[in-house]
Short mmCIF file of C-alpha atoms and ligand atoms in Angstrom, two decimals:
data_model
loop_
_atom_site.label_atom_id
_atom_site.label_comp_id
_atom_site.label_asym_id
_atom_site.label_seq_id
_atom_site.Cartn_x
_atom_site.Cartn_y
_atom_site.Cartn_z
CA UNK S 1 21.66 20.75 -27.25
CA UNK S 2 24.51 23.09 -25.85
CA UNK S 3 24.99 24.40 -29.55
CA UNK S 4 20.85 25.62 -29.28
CA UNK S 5 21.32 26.90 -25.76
CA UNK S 6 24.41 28.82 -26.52
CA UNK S 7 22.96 30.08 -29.06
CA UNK S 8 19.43 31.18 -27.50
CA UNK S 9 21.47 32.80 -25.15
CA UNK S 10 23.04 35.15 -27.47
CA UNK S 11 20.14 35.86 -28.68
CA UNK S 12 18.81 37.35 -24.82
CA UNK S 13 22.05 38.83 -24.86
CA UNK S 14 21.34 41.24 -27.74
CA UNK S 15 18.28 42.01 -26.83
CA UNK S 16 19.43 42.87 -23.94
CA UNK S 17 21.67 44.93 -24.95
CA UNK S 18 19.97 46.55 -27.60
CA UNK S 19 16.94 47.39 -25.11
CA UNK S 20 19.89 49.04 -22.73
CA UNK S 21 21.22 51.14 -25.92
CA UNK S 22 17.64 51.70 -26.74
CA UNK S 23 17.04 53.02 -23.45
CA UNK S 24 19.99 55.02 -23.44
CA UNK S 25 19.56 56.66 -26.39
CA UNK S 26 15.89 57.24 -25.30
CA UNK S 27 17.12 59.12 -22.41
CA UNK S 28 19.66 60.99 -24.22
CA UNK S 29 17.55 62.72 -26.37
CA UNK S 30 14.99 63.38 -23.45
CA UNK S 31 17.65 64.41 -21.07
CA UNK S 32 19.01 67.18 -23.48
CA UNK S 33 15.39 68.49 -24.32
CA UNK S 34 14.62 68.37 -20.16
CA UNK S 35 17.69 70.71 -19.88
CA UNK S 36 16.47 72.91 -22.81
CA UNK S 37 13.06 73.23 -21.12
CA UNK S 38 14.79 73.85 -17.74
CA UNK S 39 12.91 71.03 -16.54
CA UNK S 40 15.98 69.85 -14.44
CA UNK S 41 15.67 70.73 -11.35
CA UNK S 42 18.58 70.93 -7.97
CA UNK S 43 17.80 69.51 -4.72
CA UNK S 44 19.61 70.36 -1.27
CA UNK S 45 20.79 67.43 1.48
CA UNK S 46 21.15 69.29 4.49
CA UNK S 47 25.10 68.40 6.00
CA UNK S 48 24.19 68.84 9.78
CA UNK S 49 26.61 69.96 12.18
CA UNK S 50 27.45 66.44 14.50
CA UNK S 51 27.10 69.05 18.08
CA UNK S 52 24.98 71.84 17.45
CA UNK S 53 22.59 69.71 15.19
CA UNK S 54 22.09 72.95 12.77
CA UNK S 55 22.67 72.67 8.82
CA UNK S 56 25.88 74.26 8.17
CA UNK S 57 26.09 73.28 4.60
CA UNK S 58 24.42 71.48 2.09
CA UNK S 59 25.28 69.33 -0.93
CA UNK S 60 23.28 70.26 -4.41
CA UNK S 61 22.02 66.98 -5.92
CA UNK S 62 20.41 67.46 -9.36
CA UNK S 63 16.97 65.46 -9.75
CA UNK S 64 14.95 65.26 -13.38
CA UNK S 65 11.50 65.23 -12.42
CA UNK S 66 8.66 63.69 -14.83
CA UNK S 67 6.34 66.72 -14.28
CA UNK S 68 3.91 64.06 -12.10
CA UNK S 69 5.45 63.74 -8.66
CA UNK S 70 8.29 61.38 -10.01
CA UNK S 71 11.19 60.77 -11.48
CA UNK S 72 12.83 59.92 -15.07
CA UNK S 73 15.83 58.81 -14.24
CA UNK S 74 18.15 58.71 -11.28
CA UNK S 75 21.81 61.05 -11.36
CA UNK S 76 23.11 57.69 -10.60
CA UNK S 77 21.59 56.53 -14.44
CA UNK S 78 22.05 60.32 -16.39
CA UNK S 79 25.06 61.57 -15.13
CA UNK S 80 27.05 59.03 -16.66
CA UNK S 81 25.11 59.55 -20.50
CA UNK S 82 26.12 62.91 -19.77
CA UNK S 83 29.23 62.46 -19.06
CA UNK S 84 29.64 60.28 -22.18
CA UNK S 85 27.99 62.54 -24.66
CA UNK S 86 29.45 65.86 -23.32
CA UNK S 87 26.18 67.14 -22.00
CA UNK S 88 27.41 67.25 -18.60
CA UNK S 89 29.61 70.31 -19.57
CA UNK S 90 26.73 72.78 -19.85
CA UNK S 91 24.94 70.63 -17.40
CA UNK S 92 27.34 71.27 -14.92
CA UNK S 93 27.81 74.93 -15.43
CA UNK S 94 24.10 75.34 -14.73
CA UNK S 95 24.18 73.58 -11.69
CA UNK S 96 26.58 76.12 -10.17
CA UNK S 97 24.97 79.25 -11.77
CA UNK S 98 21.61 77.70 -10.31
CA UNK S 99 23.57 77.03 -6.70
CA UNK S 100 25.43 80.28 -6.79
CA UNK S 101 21.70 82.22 -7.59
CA UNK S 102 19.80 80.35 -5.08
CA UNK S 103 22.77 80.80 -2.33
CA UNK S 104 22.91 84.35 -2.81
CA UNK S 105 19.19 84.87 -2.62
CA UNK S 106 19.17 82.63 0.55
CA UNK S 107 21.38 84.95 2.29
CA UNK S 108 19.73 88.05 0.86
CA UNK S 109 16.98 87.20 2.43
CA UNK S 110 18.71 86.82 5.79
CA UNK S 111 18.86 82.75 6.10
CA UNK S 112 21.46 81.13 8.54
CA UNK S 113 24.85 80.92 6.24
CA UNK S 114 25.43 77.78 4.77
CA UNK S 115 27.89 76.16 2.06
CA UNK S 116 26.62 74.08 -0.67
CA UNK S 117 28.97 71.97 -2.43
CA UNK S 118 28.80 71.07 -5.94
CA UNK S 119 29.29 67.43 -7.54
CA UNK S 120 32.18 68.35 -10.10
CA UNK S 121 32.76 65.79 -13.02
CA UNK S 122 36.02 65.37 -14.19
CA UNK S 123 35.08 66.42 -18.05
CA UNK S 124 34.11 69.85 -16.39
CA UNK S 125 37.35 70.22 -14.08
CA UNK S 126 39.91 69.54 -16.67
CA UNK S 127 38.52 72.22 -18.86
CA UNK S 128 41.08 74.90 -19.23
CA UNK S 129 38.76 77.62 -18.47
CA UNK S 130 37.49 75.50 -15.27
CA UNK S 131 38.12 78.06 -12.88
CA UNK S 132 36.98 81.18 -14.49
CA UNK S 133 34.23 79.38 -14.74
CA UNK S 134 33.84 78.94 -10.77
CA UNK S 135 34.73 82.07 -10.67
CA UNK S 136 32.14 83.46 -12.95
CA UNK S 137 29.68 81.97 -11.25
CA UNK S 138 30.15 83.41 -8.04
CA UNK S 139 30.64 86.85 -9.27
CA UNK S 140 27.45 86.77 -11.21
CA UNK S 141 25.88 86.10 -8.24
CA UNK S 142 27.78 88.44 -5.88
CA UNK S 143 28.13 85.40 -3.50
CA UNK S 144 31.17 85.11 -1.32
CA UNK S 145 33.47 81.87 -2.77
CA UNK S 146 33.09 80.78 1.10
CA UNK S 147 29.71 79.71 0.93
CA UNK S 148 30.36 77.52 -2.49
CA UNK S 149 31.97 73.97 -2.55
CA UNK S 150 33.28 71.17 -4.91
CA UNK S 151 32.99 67.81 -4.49
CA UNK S 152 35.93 66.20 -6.44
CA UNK S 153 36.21 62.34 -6.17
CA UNK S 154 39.63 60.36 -6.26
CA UNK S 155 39.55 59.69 -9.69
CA UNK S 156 39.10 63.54 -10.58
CA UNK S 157 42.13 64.16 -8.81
CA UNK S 158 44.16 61.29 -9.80
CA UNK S 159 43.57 61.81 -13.27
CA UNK S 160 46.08 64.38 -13.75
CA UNK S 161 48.11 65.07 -9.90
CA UNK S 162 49.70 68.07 -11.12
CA UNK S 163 47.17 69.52 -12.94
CA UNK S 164 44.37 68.93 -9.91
CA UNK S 165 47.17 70.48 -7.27
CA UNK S 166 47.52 73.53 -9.26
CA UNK S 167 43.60 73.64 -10.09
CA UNK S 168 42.58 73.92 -6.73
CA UNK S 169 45.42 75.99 -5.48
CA UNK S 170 43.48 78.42 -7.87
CA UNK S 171 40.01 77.61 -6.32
CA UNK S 172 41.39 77.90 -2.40
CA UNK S 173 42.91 81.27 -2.83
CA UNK S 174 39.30 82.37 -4.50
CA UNK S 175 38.34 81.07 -1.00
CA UNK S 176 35.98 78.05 -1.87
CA UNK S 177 35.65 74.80 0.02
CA UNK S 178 37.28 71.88 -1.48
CA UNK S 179 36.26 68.35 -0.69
CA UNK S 180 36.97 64.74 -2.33
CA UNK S 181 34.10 62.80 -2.33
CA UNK S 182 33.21 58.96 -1.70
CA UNK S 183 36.59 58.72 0.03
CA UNK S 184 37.99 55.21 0.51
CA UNK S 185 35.85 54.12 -2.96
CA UNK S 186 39.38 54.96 -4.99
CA UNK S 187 43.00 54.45 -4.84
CA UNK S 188 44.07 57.83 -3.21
CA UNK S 189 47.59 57.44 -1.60
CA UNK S 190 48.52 58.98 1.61
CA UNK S 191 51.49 60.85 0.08
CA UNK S 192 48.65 62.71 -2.32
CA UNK S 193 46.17 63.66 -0.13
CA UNK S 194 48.95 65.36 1.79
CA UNK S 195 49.32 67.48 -1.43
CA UNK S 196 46.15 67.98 -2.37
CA UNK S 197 45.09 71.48 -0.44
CA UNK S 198 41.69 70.20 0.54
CA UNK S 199 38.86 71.55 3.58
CA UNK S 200 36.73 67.96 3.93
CA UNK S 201 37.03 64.82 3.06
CA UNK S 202 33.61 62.69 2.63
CA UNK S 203 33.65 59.40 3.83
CA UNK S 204 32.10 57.15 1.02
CA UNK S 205 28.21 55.82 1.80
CA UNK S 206 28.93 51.89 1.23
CA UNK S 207 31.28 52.44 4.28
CA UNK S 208 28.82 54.51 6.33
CA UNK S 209 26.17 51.49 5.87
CA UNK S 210 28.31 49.14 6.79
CA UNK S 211 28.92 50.69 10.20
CA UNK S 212 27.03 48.45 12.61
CA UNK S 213 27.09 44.98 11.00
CA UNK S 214 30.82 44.83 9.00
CA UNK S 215 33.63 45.21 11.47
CA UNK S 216 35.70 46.13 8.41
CA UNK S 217 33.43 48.85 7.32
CA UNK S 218 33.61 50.06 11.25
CA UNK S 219 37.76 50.07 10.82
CA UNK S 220 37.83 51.21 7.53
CA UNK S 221 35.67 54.88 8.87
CA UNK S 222 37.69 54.80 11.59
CA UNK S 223 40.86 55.45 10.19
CA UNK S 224 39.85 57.62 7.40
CA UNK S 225 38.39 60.00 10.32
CA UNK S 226 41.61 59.71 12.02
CA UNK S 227 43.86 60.28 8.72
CA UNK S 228 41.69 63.41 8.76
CA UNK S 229 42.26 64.93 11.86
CA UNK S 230 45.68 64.32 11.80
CA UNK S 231 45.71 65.94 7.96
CA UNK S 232 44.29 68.84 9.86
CA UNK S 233 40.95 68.27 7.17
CA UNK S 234 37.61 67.96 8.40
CA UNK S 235 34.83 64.68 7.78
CA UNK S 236 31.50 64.28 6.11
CA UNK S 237 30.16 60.98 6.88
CA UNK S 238 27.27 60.73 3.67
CA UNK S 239 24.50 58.05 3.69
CA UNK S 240 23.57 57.96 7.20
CA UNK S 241 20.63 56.24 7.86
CA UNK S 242 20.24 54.86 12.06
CA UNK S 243 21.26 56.24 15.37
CA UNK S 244 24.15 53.47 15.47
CA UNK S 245 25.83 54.90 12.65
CA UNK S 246 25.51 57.83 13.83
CA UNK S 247 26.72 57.26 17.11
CA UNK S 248 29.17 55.32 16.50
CA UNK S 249 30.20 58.80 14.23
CA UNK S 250 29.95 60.82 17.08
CA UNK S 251 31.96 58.98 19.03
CA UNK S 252 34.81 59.30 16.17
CA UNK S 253 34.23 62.79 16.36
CA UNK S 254 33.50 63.11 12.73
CA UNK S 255 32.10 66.67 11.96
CA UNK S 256 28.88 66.80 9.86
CA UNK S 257 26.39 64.30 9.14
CA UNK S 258 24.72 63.89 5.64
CA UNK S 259 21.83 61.08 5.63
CA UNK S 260 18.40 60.15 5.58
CA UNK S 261 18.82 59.81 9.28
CA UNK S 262 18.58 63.67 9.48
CA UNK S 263 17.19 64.97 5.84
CA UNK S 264 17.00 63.45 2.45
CA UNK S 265 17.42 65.77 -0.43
CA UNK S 266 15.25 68.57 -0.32
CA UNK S 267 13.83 71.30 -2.88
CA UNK S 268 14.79 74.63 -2.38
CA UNK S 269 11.92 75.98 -0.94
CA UNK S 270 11.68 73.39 1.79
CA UNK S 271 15.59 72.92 2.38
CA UNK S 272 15.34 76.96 3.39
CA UNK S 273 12.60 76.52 5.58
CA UNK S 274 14.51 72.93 6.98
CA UNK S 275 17.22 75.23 7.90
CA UNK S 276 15.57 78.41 8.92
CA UNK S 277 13.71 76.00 11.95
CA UNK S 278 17.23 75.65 13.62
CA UNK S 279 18.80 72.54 15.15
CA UNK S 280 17.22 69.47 13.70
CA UNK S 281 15.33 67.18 15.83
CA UNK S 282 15.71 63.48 16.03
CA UNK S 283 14.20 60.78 14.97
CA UNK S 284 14.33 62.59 11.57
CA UNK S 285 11.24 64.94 9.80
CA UNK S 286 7.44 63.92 11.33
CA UNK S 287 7.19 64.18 7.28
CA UNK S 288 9.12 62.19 4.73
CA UNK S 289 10.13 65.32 2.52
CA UNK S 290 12.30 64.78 -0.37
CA UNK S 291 13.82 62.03 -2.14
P1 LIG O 1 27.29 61.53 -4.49
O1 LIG O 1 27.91 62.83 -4.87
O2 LIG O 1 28.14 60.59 -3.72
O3 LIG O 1 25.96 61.91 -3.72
C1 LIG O 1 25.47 61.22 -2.60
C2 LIG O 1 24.33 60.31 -2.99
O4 LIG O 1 23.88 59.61 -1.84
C3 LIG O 1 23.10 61.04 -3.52
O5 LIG O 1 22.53 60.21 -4.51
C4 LIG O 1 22.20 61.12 -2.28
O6 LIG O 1 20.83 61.29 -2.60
C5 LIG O 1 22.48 59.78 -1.68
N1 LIG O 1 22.20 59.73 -0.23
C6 LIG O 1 22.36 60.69 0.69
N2 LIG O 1 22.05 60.26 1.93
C7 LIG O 1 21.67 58.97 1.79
C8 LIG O 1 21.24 57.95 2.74
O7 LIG O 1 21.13 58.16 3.94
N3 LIG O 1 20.97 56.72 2.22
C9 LIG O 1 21.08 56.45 0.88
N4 LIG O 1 20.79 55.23 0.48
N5 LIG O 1 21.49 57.37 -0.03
C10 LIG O 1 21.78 58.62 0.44
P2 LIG O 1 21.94 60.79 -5.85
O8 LIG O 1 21.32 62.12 -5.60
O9 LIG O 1 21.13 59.72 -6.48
O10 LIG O 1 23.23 61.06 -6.74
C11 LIG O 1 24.06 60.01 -7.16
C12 LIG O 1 25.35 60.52 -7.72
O11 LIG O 1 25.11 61.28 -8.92
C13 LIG O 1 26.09 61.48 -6.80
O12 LIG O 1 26.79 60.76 -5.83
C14 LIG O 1 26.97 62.20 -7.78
O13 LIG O 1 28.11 61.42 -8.08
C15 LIG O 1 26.09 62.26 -9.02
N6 LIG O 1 25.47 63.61 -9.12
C16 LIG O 1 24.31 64.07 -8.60
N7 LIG O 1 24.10 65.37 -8.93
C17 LIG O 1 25.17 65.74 -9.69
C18 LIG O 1 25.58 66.96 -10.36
O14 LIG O 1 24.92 68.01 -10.29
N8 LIG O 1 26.75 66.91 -11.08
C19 LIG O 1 27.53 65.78 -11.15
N9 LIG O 1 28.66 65.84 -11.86
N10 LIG O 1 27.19 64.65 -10.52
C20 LIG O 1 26.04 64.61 -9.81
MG1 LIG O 2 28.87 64.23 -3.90
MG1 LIG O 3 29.46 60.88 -2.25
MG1 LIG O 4 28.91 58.78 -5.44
#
């Protein structure tokens, strides 16, 4: 009887698995021909300033639409495949051509300034060439390194100490903003991020939720907003949702506020016009825009 069980359950086990590797390679193949077709497509989440309630900066989020209003896959499912099979590495470089372009053309046009930041995996970052490649990018685009950021997470930077320190010693004298992202999520040591020559540090979301009903989650934002001030860096709480959060934020003094709460990711076209109506109003957009 246990025998037969055990061994029905191995059998759901590979088909599980084989429907997952299915799926996977599935979404491979479609994800590289998407990118051929320059069906992928980068969305904007407004990072609103915590006083003055204007967008100050923004972080690019790339999205792979179906072509009928949704969505194939979420960054949280492709990035990953891309990271495995390489694909990120062009991937990546045409999200910051694409955020470089649209960013210059923004301020062409005479939009409020604003810094976008850039997810950064760490296949692209330790690439030798890494940043020429930033580099490149901005001078294509004739956009001042100030208004372009990277969003490097713990393990990024952890990967390799001394390489990362003397990466983004490069990147700060070019002038662009340097941030680690989903801080708190990793094992980051004081002594590090004291090294590390950083502008922001992001508070991680599952933190940010937690805000008003874990008293751990409370502490734990507490004290990475205070680490930051007294690292002289600035904070990005991400993934806030309700006025407690955000209060209790405010209170903390954090500096800009990235959530659903204010604006979910937004296309270009309606991110510009988002930040060309001034100080956001609360309770959030009369319309749900975005994703
Ligand atoms: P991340 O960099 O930590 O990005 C923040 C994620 O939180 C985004 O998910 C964003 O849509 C989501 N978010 C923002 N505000 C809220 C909120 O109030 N509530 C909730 N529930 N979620 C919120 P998204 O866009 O699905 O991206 C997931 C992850 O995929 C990103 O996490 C990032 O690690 C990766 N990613 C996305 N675009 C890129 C890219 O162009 N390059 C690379 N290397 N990674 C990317
Ligand atoms: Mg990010
Ligand atoms: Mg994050
Ligand atoms: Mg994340």
């Amino acid at each position: 009887r246990a025998k037969e069980l055990g061994r029905g359950q191995h059998h759901f086990f590979d088909a599980a698995l084989k429907t997952r590797a299915v799926r996977k390679l599935g979404l491979d193949v479609q994800l590289r021909r998407a990118f051929e077709r320059g069906e992928l497509e980068v969305y904007y989440q407004p990072q609103v300033d915590i006083d003055s309630r204007r967008i100050l900066a923004a972080e690019a989020l790339l999205r792979w639409p179906d072509g009928e209003g949704r969505f194939v896959a979420s960054p949280g499912e492709f990035i990953p495949l891309a990271e495995e099979t390489g694909l990120i590495l062009p991937l990546g470089d045409w999200v910051m051509e694409t955020v470089c372009a649209q960013v210059g053309a923004w301020l062409a046009q005479g939009a409020s300034p604003v810094t976008v930041s850039v997810n950064v995996s760490s296949l692209q970052f330790r690439r030798s060439d890494f940043v020429d490649r930033v580099g490149a990018a901005l001078d294509r685009s004739g956009l001042n390194a100030c208004h372009m950021g990277l969003e490097l997470t713990e393990s990024v930077l952890l990967d390799d100490v001394d390489l990362a320190i003397g990466r983004m010693e490069q990147l700060k004298e070019m002038g662009v903003q340097l941030m680690i992202d989903d801080f708190g999520t990793g094992y980051s040591s004081l002594a590090y991020l004291r090294r590390f020559p950083l502008d922001y540090l992001k508070v991680a979301q599952e933190f940010v939720a937690g805000l008003e009903t874990n008293r751990h989650d409370a502490m734990i934002v507490g004290a990475v907003i205070a680490l930051s001030k007294s690292l002289g860096l600035k904070i990005i709480a991400e993934g806030v949702e309700t006025a407690g959060q955000l209060a209790y934020l405010t209170e903390r003094r954090c500096d800009l506020i990235q959530g659903f709460y204010f604006a979910r990711p937004l296309r270009a076209g309606d991110f510009v016009s988002l930040l060309e109506r001034g100080p956001i109003q609360t309770p959030a957009l009369p319309v749900r825009l975005g994703v």
